[in-house]
Coordinates of C-alpha atoms in Angstrom, one line a residue:
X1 CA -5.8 -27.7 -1.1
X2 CA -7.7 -28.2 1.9
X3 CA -10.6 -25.9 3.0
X4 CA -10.2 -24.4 6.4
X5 CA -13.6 -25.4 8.5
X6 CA -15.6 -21.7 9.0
X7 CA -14.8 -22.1 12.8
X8 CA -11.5 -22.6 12.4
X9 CA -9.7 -19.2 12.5
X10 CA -6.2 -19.0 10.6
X11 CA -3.4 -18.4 12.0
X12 CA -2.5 -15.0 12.7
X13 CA 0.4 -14.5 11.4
X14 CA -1.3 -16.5 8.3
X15 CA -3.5 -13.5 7.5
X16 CA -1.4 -11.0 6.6
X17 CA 0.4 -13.6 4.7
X18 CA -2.6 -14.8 2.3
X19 CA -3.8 -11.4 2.1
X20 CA 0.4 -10.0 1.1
X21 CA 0.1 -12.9 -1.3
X22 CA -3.4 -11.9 -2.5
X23 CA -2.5 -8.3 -3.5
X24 CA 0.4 -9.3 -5.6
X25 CA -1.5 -11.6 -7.5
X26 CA -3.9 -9.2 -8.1
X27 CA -1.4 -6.4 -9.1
X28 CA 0.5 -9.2 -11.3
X29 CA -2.6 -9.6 -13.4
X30 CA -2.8 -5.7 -13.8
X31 CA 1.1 -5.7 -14.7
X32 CA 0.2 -8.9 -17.1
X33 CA -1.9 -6.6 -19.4
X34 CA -0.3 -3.4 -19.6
X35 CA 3.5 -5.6 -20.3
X36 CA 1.8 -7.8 -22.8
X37 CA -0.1 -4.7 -24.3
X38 CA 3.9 -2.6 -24.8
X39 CA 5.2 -5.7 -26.4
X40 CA 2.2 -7.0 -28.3
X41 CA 2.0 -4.1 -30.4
X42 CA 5.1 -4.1 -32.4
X43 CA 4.0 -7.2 -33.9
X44 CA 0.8 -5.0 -35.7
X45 CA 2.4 -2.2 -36.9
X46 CA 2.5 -2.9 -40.7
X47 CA -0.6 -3.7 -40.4
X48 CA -2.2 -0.8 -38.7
X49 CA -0.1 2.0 -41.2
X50 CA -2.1 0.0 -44.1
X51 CA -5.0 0.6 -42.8
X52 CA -4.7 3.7 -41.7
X53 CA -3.2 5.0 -44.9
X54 CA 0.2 5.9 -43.8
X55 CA 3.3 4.0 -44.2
X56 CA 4.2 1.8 -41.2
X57 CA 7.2 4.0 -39.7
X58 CA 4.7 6.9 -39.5
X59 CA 3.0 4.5 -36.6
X60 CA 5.8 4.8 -34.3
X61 CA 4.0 7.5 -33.1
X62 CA 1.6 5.6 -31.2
X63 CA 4.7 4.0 -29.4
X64 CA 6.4 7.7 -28.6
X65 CA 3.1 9.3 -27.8
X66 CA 2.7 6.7 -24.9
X67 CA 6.0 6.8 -23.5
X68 CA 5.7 10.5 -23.2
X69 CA 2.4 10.6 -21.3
X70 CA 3.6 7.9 -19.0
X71 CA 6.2 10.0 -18.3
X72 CA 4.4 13.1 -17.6
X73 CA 2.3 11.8 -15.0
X74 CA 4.3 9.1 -13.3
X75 CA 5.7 11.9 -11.2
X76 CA 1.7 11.7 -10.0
X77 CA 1.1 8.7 -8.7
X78 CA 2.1 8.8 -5.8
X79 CA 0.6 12.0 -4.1
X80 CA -2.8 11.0 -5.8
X81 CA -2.2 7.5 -4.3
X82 CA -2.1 9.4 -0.8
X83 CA -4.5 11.9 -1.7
X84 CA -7.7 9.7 -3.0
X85 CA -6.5 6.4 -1.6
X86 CA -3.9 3.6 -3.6
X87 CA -6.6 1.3 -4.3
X88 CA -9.2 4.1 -6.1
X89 CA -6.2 5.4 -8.2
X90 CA -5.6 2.1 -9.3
X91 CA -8.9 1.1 -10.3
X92 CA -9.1 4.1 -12.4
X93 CA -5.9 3.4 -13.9
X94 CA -7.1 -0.4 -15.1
X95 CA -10.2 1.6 -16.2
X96 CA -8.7 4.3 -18.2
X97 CA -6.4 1.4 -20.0
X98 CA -8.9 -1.0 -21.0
X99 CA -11.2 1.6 -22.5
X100 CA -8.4 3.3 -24.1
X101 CA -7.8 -0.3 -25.5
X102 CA -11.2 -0.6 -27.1
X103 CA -10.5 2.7 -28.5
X104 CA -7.5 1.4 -29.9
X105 CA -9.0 -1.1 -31.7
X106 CA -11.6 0.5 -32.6
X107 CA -9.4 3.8 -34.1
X108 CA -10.6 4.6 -38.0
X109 CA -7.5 6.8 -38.3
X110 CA -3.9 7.7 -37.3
X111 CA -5.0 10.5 -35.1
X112 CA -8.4 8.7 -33.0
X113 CA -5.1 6.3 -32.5
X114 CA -3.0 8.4 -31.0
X115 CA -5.1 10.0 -28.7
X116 CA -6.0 6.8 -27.8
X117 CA -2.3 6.3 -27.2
X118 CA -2.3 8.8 -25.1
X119 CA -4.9 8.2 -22.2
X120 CA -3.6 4.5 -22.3
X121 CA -0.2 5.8 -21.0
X122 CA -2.1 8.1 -18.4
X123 CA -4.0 4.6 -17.5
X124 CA 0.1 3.0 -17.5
X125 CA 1.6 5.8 -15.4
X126 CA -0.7 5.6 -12.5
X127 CA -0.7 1.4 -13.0
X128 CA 2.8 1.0 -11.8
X129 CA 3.5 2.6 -9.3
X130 CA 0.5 2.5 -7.3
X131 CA 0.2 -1.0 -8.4
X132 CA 3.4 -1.2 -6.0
X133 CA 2.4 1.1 -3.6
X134 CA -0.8 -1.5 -2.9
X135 CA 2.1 -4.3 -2.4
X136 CA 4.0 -2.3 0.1
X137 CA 1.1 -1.1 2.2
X138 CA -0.4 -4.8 2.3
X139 CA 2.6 -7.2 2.7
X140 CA 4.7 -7.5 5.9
X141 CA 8.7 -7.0 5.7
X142 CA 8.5 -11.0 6.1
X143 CA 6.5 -11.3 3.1
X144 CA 7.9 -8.5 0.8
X145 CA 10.1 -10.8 -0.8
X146 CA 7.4 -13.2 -2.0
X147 CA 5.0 -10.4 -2.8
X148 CA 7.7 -8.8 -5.2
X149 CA 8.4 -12.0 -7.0
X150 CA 5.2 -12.4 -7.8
X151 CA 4.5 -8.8 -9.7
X152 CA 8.4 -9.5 -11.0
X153 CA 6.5 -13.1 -13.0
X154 CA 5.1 -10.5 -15.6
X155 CA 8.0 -8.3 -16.8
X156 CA 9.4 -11.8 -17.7
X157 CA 6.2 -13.7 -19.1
X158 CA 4.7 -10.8 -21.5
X159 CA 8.1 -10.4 -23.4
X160 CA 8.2 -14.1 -24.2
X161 CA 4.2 -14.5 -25.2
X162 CA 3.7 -10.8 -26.6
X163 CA 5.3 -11.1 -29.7
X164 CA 4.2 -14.7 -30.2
X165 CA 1.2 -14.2 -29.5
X166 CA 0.3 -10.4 -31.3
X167 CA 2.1 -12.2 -34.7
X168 CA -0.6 -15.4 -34.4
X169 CA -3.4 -12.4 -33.8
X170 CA -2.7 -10.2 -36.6
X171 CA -2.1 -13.0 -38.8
X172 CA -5.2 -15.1 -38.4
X173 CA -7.5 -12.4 -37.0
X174 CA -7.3 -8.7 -37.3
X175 CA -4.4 -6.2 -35.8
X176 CA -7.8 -4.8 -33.7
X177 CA -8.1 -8.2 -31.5
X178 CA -4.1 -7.3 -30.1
X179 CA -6.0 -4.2 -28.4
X180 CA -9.5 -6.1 -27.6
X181 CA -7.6 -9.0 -25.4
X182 CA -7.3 -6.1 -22.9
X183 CA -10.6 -6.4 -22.4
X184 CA -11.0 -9.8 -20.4
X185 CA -8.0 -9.0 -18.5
X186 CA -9.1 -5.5 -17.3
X187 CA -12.8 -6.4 -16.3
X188 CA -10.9 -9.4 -14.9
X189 CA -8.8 -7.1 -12.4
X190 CA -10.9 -4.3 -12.0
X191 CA -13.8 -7.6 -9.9
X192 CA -11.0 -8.4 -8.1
X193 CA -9.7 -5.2 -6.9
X194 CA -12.9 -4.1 -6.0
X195 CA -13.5 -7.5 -4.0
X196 CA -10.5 -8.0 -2.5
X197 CA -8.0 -5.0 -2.3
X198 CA -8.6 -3.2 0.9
X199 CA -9.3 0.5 0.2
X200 CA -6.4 3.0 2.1
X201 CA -5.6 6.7 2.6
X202 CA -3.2 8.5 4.1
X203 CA -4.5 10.7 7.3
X204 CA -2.2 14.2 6.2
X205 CA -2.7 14.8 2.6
X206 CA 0.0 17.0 1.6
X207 CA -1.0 20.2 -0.9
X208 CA -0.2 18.9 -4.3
X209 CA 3.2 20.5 -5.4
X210 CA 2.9 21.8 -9.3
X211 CA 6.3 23.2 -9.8
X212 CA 7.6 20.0 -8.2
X213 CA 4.9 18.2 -10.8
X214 CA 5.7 20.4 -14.3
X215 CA 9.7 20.8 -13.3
X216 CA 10.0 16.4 -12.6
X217 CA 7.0 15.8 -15.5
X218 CA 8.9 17.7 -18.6
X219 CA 12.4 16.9 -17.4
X220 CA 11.7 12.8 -17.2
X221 CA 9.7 13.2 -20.7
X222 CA 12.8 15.2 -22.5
X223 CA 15.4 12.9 -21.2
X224 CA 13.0 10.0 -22.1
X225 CA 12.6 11.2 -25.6
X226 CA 15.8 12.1 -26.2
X227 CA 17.1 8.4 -24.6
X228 CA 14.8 6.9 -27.3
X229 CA 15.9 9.4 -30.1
X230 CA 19.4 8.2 -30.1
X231 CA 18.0 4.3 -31.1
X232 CA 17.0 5.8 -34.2
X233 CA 20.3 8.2 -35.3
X234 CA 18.3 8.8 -38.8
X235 CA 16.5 11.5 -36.9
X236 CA 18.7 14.1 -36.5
X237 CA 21.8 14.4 -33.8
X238 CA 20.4 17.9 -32.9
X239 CA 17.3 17.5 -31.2
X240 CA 18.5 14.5 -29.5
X241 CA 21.3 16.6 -27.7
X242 CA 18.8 19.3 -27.3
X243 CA 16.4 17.3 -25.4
X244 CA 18.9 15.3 -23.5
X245 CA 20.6 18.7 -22.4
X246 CA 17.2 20.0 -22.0
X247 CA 16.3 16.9 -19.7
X248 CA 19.3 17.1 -17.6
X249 CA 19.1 20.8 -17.1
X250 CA 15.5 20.4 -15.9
X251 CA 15.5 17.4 -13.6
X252 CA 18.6 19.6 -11.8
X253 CA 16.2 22.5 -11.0
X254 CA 13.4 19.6 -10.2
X255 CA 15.6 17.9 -7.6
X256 CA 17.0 21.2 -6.3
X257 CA 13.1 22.5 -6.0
X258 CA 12.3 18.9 -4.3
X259 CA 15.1 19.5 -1.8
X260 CA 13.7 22.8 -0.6
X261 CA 10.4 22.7 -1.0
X262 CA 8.5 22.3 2.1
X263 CA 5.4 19.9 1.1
X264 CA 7.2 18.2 -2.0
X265 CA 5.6 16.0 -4.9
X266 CA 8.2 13.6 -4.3
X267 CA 10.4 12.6 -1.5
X268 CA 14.0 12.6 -1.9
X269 CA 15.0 11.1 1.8
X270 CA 14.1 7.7 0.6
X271 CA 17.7 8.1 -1.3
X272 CA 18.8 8.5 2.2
X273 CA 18.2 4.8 2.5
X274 CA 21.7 2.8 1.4
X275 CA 19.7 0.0 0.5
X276 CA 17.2 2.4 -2.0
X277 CA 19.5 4.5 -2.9
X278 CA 22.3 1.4 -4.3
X279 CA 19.7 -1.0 -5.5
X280 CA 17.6 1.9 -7.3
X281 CA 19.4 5.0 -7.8
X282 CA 23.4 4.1 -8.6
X283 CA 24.4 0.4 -9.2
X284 CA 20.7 -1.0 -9.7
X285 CA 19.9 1.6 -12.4
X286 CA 23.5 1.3 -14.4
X287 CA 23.3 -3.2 -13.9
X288 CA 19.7 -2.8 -15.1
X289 CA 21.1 -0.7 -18.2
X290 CA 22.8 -4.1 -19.0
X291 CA 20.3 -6.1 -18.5
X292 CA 17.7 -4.2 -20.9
X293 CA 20.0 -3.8 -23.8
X294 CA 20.3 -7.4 -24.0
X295 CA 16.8 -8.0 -25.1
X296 CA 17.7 -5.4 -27.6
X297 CA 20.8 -6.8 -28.5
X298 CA 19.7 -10.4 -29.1
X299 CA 17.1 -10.0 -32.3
X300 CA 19.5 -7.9 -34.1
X301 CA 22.7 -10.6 -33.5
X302 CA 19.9 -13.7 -34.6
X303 CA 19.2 -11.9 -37.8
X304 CA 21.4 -9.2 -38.5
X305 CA 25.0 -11.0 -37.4
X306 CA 23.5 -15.0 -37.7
X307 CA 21.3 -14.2 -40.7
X308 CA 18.5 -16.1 -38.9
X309 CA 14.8 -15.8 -40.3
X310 CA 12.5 -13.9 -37.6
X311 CA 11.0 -17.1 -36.8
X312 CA 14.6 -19.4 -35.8
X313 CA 15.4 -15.7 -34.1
X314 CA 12.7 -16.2 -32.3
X315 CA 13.5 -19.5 -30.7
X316 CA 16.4 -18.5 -29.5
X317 CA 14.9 -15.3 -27.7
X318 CA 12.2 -18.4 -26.5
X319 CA 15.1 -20.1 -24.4
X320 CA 16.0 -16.3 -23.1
X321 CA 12.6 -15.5 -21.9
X322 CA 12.1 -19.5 -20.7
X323 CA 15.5 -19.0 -18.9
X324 CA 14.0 -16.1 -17.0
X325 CA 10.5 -17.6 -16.1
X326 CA 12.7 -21.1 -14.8
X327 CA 14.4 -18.8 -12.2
X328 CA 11.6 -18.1 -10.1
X329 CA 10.9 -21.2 -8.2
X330 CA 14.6 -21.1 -6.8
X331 CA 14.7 -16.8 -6.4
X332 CA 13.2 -17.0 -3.2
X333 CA 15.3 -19.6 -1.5
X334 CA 18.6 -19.0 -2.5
X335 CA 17.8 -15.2 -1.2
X336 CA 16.5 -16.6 2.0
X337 CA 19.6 -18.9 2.2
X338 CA 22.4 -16.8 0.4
X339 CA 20.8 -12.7 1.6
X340 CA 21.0 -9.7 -1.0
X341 CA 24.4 -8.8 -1.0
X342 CA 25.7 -12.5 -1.8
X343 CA 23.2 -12.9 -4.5
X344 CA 23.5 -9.4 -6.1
X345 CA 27.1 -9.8 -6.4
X346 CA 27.9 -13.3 -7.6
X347 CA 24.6 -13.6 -9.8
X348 CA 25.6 -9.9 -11.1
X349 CA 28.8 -11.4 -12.3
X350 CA 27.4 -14.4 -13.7
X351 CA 24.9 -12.4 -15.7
X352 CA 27.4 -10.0 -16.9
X353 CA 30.0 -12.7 -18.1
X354 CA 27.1 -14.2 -19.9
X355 CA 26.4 -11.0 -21.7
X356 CA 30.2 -10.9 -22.6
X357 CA 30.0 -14.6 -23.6
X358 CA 27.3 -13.5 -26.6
X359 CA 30.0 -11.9 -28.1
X360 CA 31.7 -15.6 -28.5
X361 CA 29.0 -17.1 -30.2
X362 CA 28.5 -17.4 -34.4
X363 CA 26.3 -18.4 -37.0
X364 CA 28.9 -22.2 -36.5
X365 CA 28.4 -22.6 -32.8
X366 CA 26.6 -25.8 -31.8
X367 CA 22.9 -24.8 -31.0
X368 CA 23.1 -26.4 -28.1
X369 CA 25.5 -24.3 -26.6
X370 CA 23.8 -21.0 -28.0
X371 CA 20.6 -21.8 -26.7
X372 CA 22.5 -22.9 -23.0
X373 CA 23.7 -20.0 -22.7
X374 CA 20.8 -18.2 -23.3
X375 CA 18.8 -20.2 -20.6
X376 CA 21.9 -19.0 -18.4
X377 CA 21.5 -15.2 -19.4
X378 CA 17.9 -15.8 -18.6
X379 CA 18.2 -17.6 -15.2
X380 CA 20.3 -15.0 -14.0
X381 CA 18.5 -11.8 -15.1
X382 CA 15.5 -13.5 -13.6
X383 CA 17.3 -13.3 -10.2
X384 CA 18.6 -10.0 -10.7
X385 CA 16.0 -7.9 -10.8
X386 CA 13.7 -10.2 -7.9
X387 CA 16.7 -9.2 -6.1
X388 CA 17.1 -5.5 -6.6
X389 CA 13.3 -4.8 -6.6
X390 CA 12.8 -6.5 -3.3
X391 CA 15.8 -4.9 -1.9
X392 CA 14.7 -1.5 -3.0
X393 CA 12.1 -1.0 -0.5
X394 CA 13.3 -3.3 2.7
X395 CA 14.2 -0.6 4.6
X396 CA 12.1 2.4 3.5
X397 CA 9.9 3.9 6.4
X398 CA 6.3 3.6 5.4
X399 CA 5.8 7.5 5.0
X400 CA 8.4 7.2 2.0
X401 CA 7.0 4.4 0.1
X402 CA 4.6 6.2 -2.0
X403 CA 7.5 8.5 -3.2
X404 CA 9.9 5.3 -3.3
X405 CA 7.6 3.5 -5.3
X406 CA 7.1 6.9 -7.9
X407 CA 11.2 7.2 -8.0
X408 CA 11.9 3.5 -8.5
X409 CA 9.3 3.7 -11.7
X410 CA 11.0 6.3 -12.9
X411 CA 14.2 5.2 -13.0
X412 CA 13.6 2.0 -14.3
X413 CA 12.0 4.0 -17.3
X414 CA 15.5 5.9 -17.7
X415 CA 17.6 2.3 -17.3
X416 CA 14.9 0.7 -20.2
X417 CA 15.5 3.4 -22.7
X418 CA 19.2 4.1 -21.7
X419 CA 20.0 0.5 -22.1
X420 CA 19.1 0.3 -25.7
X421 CA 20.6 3.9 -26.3
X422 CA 23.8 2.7 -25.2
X423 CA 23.1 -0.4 -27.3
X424 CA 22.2 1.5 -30.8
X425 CA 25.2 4.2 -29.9
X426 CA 27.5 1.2 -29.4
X427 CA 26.7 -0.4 -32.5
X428 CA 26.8 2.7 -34.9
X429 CA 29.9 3.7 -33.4
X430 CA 31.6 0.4 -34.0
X431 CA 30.2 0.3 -38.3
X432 CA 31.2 4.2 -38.3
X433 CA 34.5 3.4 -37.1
X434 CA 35.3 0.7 -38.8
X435 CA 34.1 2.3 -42.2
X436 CA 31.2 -0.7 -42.6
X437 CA 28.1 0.4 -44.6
X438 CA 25.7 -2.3 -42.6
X439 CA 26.3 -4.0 -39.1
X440 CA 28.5 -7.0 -39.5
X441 CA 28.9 -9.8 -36.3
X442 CA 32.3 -7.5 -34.8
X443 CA 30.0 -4.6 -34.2
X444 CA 27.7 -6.9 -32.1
X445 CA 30.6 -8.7 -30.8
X446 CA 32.0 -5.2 -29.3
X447 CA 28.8 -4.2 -27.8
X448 CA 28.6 -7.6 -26.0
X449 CA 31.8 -6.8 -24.5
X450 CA 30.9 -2.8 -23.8
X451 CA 27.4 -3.9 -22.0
X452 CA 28.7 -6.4 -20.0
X453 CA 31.7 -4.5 -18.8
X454 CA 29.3 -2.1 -17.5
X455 CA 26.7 -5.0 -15.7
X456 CA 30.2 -6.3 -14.5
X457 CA 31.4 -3.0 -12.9
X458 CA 27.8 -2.3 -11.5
X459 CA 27.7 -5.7 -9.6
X460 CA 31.4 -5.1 -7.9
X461 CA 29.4 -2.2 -6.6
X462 CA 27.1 -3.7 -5.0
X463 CA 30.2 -4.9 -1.9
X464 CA 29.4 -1.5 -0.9
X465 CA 26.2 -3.4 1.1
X466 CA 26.7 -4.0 4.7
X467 CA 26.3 -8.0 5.2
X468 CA 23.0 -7.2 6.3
X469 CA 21.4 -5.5 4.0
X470 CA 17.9 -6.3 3.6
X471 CA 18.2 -9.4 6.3
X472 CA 14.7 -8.4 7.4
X473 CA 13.0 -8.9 4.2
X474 CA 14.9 -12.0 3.3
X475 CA 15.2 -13.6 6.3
X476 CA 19.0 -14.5 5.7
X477 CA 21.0 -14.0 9.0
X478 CA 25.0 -13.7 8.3
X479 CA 27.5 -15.1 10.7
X480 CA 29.0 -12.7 13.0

């Protein structure tokens, strides 16, 4: 790269450019640590019951107790992100994680862990959001899609080297050092937020709204709970519907109090938007129910269905993963060329019939073929959700991006854990109905079909788009 003399000014429009470009790097790092950190750990927990004393199921804990604090304080982010500034709120937030990941590692029992646990997903819940919030407020609409392909790289790079790499850790070194590479990373990000992240605040705080907070906080956390209850049927069908009723009965009176409140926590005219509203609220959040129950999906059909070792399971997830990290050099363009509305619908299809094509596939296929299909699967999730994140927020005013950014994390929470309900519900429905006492390859075989059906439906819904849509952001002109 050449160096630009020091009396050589860029080009205006370059600045905003580098410094859109800048930010997301810097919130991709961020993203880096706290993805690798949710995937990492389920590699270590055999390891960590044993030497806490308790038997390894008993450390799920850790994994629930951090889900349900994220999902307290999500609803948060953003008024503290207008209140005390984006960039301070997300300095804390890479503070408070990295020090709850030295207490982590250095936990002597099962309950120093989970409190440990739980300011980690306080440090999470603020990271996200505001991590987008600082991309919003720093990149230009003509920039926006580059700056969201960027903090997309993560979401697709920690799944494929978490696992990987927390088995190699806990294997050769201690489960301790799967918390303690947090370290690096966060001092890493806090230098260069402090250095190169402009600090920002908006001029009319509003008062902070604590029905709004407690009524959004305990519904999102039931419905979470109860979304990740239903994975694990062995628990009890009671509670589940409990907190699932509880859940939806609660975020009813939140968005009811939202509606009417007159300073509210969150702002619900950003689903005023067509472009939020279909790309986040309705067809985004049911297509990205798909398209997190296949990552689900796939390690049980390796072993379970194929009866693969962990390690050839593993492989074939590898050409998944790779599929989704290959995508990202062409995302940009074909948007730019093709616009949103093109994209989302043929690439929707493609990804669903490639879902629906897993339920084709047995222990006899060629492996060439198995693991072509799961590049395919890969490539066009990849492009997926680049498009639907960019889209999100191409058209929402700048006084609603702090509550856009807080809504959109919370959905995609509800799509995750939805996505492997629907999964687990599918595939216990199909053994229980079919009198099986253990999964067989037709249960998988019919939840292939069930979740693609749905990714296929939600990406039909997406011709609701005006031709349009998002042109700004992607710079894609139609044809009158």
């Amino acid at each position: 790269m050449t160096a630009i003399p020091e009396n050589e000014a860029l080009p205006e429009s370059a600045v905003p450019a580098r410094q859109a470009r800048r930010v997301a790097l810097i919130v991709a790092v961020a993203f880096f640590m706290q993805l690798l950190d949710s995937t990492i750990i389920s590699t270590s927990l055999p390891q960590m019951g044993q030497s806490f004393g308790v038997p390894a199921v008993a450390m799920s804990i850790g994994i629930t107790v951090y889900m349900l604090t994220m999902a307290v304080f999500v609803p948060l982010s953003g008024w503290l992100a207008d209140r005390f500034g984006a960039r301070n709120i997300f300095l804390i937030a890479i503070a408070l994680f990295t020090l709850a990941s030295i207490a982590c590692g250095v936990s002597q029992n099962l309950t120093q862990f989970v409190a440990a646990r739980a300011v980690q997903g306080l440090g999470s819940a603020l990271m996200t959001p505001v991590g987008r919030i600082l991309v919003l407020r720093n990149a230009p609409k003509s920039e926006l899609l580059n700056a969201t392909a960027l903090i997309t790289w993560p979401a697709l790079f920690a799944p494929v080297v978490g696992p990987v790499l927390g088995g190699f850790i806990t294997t050769y070194l201690s489960w301790h050092w799967n918390f303690f590479i947090n370290i690096p990373l966060g001092l890493a990000g806090l230098a260069l937020v402090a250095r190169f992240i402009p600090g920002d605040r908006e001029a009319e705080t509003r008062p902070l709204d604590w029905p709004g907070f407690l009524l959004t906080s305990v519904g999102l956390a039931s419905l979470l709970y109860g979304l990740e209850r239903i994975a694990h049927p062995e628990d009890g069908a009671l509670p589940t519907v409990a907190l699932l009723g509880a859940g939806v009965l609660v975020g009813w009176l939140a968005v009811r109090h939202l509606a009417r409140a007159q300073h509210p926590l969150l702002d619900l005219t950003a689903f005023k938007v067509q472009t939020f509203a279909i790309s986040t609220l309705t067809a985004g959040t049911v297509f990205r129910v798909a398209i997190n129950a296949t990552p689900f999906l796939l390690p049980l059909l390796f072993q379970v269905g194929f009866g693969l070792s962990p390690i050839d399971a593993g492989l074939m997830i590898l050409a998944y993963f790779l599929g989704n990290l290959g995508m990202k050099a062409v995302t940009t363009p074909t948007l730019r060329r093709f616009g949103f509305r093109p994209v989302l619908i043929v690439n929707g299809v493609i990804a669903s019939l490639s879902i629906m094509a897993c339920a084709a596939i047995s222990p006899h296929t060629p492996q060439v073929l198995v693991v072509a299909l799961m590049l395919i699967a890969g490539l066009s999730r990849s492009m997926q959700f680049t498009a639907l994140n960019t889209l999100a927020f191409a058209d929402v005013a700048a006084p609603q991006r702090s509550s856009a950014a807080t809504l959109s994390s919370m959905l995609q929470q509800v799509a995750m854990l939805f996505g492997v309900a629907v999964a687990a519900a599918l595939l216990n429905l199909s053994r229980i109905a079919r009198g099986g006492p253990a999964l067989d390859l037709v249960d998988f075989r019919l939840a292939f079909l069930a979740i693609g059906a749905i990714g296929l439906v939600a990406a039909l819904r997406f011709l609701a788009l005006p031709a349009a849509a998002g042109a700004e952001v992607s710079g894609h002109l139609p044809r009158n």
